[in-house]
CSV table of C-alpha atoms in Angstrom, one decimal:
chain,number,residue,atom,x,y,z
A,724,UNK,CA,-33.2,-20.2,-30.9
A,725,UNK,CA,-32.1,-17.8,-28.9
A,726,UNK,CA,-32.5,-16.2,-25.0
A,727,UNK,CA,-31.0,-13.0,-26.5
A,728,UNK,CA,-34.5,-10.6,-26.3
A,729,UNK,CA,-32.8,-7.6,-28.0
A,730,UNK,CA,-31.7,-9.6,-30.8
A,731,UNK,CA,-34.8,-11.2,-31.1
A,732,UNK,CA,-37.0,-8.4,-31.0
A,733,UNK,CA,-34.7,-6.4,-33.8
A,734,UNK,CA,-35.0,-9.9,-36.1
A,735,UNK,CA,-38.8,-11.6,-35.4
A,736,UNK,CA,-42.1,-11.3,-35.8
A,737,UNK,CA,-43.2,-14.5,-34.8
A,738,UNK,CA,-41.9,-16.0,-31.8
A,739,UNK,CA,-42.8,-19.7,-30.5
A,740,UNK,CA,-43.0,-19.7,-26.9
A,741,UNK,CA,-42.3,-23.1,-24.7
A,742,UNK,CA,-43.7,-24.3,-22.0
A,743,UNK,CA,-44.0,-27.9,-21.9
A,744,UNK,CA,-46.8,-29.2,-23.0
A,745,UNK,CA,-47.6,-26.6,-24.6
A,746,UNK,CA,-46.0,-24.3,-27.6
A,747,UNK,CA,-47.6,-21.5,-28.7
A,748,UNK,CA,-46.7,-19.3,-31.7
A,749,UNK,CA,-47.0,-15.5,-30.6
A,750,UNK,CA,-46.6,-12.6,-33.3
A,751,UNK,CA,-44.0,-9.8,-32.4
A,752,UNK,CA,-40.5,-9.8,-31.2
A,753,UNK,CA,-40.0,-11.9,-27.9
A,754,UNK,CA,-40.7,-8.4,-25.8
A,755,UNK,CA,-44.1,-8.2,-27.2
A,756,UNK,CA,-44.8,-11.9,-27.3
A,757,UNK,CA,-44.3,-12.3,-24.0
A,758,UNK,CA,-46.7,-9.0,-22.6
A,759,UNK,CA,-49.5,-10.4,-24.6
A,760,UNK,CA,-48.6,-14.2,-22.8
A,761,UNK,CA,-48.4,-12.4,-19.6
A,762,UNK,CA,-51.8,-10.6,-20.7
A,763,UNK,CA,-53.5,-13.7,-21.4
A,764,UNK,CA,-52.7,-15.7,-18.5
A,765,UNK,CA,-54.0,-12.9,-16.3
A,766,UNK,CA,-56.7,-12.8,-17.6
A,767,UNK,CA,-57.2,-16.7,-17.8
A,768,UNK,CA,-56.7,-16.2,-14.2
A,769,UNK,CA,-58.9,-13.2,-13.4
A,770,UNK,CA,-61.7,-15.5,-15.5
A,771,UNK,CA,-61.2,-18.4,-13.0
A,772,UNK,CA,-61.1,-16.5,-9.5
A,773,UNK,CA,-64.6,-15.1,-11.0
A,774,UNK,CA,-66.2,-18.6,-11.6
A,775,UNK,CA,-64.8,-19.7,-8.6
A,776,UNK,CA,-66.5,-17.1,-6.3
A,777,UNK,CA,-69.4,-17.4,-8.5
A,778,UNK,CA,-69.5,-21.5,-7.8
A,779,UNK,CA,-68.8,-20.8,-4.2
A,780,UNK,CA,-71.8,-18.6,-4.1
A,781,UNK,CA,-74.3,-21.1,-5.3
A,782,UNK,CA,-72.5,-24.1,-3.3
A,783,UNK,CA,-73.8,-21.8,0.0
A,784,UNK,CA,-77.1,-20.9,-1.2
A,785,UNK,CA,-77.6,-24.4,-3.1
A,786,UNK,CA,-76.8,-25.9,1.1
A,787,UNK,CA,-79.0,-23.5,2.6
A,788,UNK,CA,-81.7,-24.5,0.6
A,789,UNK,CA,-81.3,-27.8,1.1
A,790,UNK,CA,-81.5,-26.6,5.1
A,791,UNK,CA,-85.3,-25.9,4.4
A,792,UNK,CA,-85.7,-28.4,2.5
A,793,UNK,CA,-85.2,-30.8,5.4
A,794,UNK,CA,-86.9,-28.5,8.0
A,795,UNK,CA,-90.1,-28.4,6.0
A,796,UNK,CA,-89.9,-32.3,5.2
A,797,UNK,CA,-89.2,-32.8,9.2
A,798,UNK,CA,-92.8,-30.8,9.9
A,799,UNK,CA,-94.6,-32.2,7.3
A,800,UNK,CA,-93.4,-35.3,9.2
A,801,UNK,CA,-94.7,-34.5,12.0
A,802,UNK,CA,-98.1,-32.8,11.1
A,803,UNK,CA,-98.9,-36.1,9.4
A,804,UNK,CA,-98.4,-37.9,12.6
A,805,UNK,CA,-100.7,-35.5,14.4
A,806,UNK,CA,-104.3,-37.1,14.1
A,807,UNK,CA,-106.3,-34.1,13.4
A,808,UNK,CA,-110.2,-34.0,14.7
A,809,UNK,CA,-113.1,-34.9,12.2
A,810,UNK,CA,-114.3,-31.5,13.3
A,811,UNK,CA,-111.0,-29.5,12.2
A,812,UNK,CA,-111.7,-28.7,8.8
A,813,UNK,CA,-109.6,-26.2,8.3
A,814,UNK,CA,-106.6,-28.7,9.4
A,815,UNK,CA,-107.7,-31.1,7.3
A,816,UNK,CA,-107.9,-28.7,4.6
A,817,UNK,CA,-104.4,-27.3,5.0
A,818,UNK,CA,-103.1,-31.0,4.7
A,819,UNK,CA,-104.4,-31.6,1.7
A,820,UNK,CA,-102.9,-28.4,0.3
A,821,UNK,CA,-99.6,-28.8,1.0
A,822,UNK,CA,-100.4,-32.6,-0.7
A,823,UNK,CA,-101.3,-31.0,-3.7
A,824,UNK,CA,-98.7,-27.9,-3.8
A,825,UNK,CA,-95.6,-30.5,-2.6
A,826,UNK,CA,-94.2,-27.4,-1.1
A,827,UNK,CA,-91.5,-29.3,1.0
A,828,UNK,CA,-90.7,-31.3,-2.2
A,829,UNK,CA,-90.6,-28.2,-3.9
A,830,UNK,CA,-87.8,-26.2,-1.9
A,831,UNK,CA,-86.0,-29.7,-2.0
A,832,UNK,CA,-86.2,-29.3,-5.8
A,833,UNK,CA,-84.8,-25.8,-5.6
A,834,UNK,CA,-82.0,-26.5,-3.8
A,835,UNK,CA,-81.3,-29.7,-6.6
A,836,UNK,CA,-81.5,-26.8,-9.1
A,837,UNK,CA,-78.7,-24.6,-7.5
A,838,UNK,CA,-76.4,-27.7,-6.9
A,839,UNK,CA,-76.5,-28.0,-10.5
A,840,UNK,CA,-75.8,-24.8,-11.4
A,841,UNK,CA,-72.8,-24.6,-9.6
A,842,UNK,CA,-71.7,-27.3,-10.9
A,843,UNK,CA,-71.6,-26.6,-14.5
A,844,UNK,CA,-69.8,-23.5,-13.0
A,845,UNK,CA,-67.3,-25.7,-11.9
A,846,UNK,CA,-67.2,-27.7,-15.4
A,847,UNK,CA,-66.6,-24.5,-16.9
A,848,UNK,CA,-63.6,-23.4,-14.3
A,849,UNK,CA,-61.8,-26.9,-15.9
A,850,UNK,CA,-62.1,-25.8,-19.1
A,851,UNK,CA,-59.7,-23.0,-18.4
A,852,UNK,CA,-56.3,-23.3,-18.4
A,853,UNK,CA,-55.4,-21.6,-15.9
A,854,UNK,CA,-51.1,-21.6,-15.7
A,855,UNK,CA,-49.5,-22.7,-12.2
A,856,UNK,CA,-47.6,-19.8,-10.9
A,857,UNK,CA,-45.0,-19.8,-8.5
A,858,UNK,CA,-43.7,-16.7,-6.2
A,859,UNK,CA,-40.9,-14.7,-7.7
A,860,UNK,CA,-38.7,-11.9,-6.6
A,861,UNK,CA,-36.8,-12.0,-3.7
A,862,UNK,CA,-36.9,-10.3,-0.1
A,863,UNK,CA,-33.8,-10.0,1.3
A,864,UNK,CA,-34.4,-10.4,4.8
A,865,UNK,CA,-31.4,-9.0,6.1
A,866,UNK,CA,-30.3,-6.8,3.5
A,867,UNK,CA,-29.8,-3.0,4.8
A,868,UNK,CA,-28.7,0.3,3.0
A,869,UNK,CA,-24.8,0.9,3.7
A,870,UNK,CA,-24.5,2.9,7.0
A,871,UNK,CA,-21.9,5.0,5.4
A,872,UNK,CA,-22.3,7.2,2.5
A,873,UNK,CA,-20.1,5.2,0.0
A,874,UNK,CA,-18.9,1.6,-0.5
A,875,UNK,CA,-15.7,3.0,-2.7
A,876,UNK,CA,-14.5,5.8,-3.4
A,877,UNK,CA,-11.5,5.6,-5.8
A,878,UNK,CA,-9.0,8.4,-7.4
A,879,UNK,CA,-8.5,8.6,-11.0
A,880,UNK,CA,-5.5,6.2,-12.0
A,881,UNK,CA,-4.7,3.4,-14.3
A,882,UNK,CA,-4.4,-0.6,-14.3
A,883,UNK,CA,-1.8,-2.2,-16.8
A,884,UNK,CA,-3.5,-4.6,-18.9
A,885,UNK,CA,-0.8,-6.3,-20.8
A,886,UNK,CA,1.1,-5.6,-24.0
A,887,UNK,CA,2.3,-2.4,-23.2
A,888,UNK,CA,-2.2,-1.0,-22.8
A,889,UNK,CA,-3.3,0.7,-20.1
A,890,UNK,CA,-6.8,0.8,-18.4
A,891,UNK,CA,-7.4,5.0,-17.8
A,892,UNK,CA,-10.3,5.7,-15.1
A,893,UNK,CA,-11.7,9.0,-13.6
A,894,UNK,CA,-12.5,9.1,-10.0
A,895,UNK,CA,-15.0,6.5,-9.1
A,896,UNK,CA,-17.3,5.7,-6.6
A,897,UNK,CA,-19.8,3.5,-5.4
A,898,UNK,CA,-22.5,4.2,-2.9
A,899,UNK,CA,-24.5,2.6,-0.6
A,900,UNK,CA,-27.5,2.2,-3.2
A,901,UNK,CA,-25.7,2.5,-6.3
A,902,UNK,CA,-26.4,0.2,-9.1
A,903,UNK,CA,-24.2,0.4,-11.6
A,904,UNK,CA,-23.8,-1.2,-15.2
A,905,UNK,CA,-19.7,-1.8,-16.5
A,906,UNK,CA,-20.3,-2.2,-20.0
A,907,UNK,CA,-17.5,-2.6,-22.9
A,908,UNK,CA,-16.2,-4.9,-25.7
A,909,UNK,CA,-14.0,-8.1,-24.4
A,910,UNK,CA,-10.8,-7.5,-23.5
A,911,UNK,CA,-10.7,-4.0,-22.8
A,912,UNK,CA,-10.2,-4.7,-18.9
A,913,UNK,CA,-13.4,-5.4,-17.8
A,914,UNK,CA,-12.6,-8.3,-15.1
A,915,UNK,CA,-8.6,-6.7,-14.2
A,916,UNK,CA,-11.3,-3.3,-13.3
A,917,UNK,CA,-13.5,-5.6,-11.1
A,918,UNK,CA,-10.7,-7.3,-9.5
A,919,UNK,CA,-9.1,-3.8,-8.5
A,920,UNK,CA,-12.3,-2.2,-7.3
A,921,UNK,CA,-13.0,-5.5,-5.0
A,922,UNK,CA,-9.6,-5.0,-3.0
A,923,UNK,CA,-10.5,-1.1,-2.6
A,924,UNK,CA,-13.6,-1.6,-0.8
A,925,UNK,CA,-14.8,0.0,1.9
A,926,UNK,CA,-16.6,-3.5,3.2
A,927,UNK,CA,-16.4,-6.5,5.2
A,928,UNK,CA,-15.9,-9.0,2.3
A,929,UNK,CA,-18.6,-11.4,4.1
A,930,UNK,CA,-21.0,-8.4,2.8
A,931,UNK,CA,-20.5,-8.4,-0.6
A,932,UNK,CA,-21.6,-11.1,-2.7
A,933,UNK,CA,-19.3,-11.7,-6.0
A,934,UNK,CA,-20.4,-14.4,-8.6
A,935,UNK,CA,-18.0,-14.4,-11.5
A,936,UNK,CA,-18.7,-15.4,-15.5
A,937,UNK,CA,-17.6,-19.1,-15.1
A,938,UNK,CA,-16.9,-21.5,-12.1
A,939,UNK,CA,-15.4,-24.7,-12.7
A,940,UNK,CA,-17.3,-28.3,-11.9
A,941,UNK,CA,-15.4,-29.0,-8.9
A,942,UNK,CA,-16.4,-25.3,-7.4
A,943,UNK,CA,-19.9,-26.1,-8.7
A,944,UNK,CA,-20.0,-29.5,-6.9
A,945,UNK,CA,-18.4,-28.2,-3.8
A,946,UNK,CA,-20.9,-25.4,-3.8
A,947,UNK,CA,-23.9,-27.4,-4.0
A,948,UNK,CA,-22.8,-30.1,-1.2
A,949,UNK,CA,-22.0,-27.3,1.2
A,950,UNK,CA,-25.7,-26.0,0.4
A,951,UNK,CA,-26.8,-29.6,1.3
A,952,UNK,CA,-24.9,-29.3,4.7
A,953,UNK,CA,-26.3,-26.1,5.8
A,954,UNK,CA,-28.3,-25.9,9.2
A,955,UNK,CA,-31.9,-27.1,8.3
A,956,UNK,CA,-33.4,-23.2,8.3
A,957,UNK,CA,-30.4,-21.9,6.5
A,958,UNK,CA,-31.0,-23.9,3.8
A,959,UNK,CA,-34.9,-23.5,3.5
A,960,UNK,CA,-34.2,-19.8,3.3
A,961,UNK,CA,-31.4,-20.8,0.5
A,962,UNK,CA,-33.8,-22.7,-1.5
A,963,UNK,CA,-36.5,-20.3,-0.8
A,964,UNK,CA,-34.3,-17.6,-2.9
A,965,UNK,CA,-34.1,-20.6,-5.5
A,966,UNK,CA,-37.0,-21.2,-6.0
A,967,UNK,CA,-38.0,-17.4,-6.6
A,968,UNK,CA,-35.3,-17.5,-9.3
A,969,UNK,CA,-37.2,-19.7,-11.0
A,970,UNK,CA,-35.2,-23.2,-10.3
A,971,UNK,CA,-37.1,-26.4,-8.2
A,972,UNK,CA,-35.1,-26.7,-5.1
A,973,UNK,CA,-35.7,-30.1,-5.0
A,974,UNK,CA,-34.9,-30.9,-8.3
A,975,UNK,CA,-31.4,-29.4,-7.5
A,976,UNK,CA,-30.9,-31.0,-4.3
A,977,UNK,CA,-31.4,-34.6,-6.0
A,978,UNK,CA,-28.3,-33.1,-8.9
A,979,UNK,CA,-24.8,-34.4,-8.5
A,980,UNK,CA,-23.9,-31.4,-10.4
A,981,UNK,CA,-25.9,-28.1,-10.9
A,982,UNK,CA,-26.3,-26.6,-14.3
A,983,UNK,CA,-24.0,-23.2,-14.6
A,984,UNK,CA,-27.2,-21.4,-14.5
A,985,UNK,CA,-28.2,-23.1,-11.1
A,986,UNK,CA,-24.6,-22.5,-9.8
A,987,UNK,CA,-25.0,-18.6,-10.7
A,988,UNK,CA,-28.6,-18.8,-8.6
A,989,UNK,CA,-27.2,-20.6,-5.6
A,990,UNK,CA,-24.3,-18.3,-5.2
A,991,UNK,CA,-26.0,-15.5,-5.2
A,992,UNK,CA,-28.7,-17.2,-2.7
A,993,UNK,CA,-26.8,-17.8,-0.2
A,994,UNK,CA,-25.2,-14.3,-0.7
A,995,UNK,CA,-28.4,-12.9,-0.5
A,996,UNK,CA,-29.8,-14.7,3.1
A,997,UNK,CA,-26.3,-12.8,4.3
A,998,UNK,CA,-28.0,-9.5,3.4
A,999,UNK,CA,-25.7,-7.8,1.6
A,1000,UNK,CA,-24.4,-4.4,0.9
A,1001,UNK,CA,-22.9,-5.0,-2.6
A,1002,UNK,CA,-23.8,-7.5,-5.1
A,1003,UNK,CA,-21.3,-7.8,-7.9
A,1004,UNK,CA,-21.9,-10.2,-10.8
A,1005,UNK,CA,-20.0,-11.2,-14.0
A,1006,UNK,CA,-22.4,-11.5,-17.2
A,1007,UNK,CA,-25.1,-12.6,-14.8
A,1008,UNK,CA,-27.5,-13.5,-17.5
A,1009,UNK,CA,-24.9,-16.1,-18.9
A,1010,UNK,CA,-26.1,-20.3,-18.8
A,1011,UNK,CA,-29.7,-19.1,-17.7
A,1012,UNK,CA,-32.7,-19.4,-19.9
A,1013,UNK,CA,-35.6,-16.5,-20.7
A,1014,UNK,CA,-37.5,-17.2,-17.6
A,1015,UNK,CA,-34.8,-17.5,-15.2
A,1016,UNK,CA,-33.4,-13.8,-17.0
A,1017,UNK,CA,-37.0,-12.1,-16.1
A,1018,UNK,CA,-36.9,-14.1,-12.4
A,1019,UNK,CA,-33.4,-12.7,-11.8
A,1020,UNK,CA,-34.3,-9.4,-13.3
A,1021,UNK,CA,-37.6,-9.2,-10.6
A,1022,UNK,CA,-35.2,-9.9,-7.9
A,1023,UNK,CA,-32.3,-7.5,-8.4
A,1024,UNK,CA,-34.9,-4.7,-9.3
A,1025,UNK,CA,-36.2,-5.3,-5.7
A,1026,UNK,CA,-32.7,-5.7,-3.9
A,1027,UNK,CA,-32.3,-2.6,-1.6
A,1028,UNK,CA,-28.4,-2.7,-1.6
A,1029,UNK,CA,-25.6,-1.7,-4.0
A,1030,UNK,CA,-25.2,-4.0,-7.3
A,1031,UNK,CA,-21.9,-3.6,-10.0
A,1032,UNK,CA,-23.4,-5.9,-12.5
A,1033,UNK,CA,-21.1,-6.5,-15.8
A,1034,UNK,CA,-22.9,-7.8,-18.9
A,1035,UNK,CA,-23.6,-7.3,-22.0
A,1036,UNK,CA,-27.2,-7.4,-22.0
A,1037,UNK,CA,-28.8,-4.4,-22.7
A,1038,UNK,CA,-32.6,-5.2,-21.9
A,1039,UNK,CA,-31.1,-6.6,-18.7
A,1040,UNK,CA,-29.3,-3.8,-17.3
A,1041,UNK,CA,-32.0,-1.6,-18.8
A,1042,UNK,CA,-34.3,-3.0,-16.2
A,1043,UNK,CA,-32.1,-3.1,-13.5
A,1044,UNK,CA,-29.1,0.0,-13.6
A,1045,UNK,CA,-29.2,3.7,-13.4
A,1046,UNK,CA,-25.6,4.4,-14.0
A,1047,UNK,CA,-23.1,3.2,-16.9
A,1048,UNK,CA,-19.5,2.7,-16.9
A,1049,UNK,CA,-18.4,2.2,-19.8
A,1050,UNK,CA,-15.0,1.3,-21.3
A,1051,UNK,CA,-13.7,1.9,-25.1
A,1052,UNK,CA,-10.6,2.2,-26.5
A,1053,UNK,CA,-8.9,5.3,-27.6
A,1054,UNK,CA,-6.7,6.2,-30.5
A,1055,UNK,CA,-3.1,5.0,-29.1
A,1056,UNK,CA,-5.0,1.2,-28.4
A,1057,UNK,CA,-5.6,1.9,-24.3
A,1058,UNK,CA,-9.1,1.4,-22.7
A,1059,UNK,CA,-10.5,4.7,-21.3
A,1060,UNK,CA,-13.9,4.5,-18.9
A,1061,UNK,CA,-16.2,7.1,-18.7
A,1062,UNK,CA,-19.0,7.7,-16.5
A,1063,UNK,CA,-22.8,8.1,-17.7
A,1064,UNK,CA,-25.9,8.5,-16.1
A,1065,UNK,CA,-27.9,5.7,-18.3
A,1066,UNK,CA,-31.5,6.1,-16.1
């Protein structure tokens, strides 16, 4: 059991998917498992809107027979209460027709007929399961490019990490679009680097939206009873960006205390109704499960501002990065970083 997709795709080739109720067994490695789900529920959907136009289409004509239906029963109504003359043969003869072809009873059949075609349509609609789907990805309303060039700009230098290391880094810099990946083994600096780069910043702090690897229960319940005190339209647009992150906003308003995951979500929510320039985030994939990875993934791939996101998921930052920091550790035990353009 695993949320870990490059692992799983290296090791599988079956892969049971979850989705209560149901569990279905997919072959492949959870990359390709999940294309052919996402294959098959758009086309379980695709199926349905074509039924349902096709149902719709033979509700209207199924009513507007029935329309002459009742307009040929209302004059056949009224030509029987016409007396017509012994001498009017030809009226008389035109009654007795329409008695023997039942033409009024006949578009009143019709329109029966239609009425039950659409709805075996509609029986067959049922019989699809068609998946509930919910919006995803987030607009960030207020979110705008930097107006200057660069968020950072940094000259080569070093951080002491302890024990006698160092931490070596070139110049750095991060602009106003950048989105950047700081990848490396634990304990080669990556946090004391973060920490450093967040006091050189060349932006109001109330701009740049941090969430770090772990936050404590009584920061977690703090957090979530502030959200429940925002102003009635602040909040909505909070739990708006919750929900497209694949959590039930209501579900988490009723929590006494949100799951890590949730915490992670609601941080960067209410970051993200600030419209912010930078958005820096600490193993951001951490406590959250497969769906809430691709959810989060859909949203930062749409973010229009600068993101320093450190993790060690490579699928993740595939998606999402175009740049690569990345720390190692030389010959003499110090942590060097060196710059490469990943995408």
């Amino acid at each position: 059991m695993s949320h870990d997709r490059t692992l799983l795709d290296e090791l599988c080739s079956q892969c049971l998917l979850l989705d209560p109720p149901d569990a279905v067994l997919r072959p492949g490695g959870v990359t390709e498992a999940l294309e052919q789900q996402e294959r098959d529920e758009q086309s379980a959907h695709s199926a349905n809107d074509a039924l349902r136009r096709t149902a719709s289409r033979l509700q209207v004509e199924a009513q507007r027979r029935r329309v002459i239906a009742d307009q040929k029963a209302s004059a056949a109504r009224g030509s029987k209460q016409k007396k017509i003359p012994a001498n009017d043969h030809d009226g008389r003869a035109m009654r007795n027709l329409a008695k023997l072809t039942g033409k009024d009873a006949y578009a009143g059949k019709l329109a029966a007929q239609m009425s039950q075609r659409a709805g075996k349509v509609e029986a067959q609609r049922a019989e699809i399961a068609v998946k509930k789907r919910y919006e995803t990805g987030i607009w960030v309303d207020g979110a705008s490019f930097m107006p200057r060039d660069f968020l950072l700009r940094l000259p080569a230098g070093q951080l002491p990490l302890g024990g006698g290391r160092a931490l070596h880094f070139p110049d750095l810099a991060i602009g106003g679009t950048s989105r950047i990946a700081l990848k490396g083994a634990n304990g080669l600096g990556k946090s004391t680097l973060v920490r450093h780069l967040l006091g050189q910043l060349q932006v109001p702090m109330e701009k740049v939206v941090t969430v770090p690897q772990e936050i404590s229960a009584e920061d977690s319940r703090a957090l979530l009873e502030a959200v429940k005190a925002l102003p009635n339209v602040e909040r909505g647009r909070v739990m708006t960006t919750i929900s497209r992150l694949g959590s039930r906003p209501a579900r988490l308003l009723e929590s006494a205390l949100p799951s890590p995951g949730e915490v992670r979500k609601l941080l960067l929510a209410l970051g993200i109704v600030r419209g912010p320039h930078l958005i820096v985030m600490d193993e951001p994939t951490n406590h959250m499960d497969l769906p809430g990875i691709l959810c989060l993934e859909e949203a930062l791939a749409d973010c229009p501002c600068a993101m320093l996101l450190v993790s060690h998921d490579e699928s993740f930052l595939e998606k999402i990065t175009q740049t690569d920091w990345l720390l190692a550790k030389d010959a003499a035990g110090d942590t060097r970083l060196e710059i490469k353009t990943a995408r």
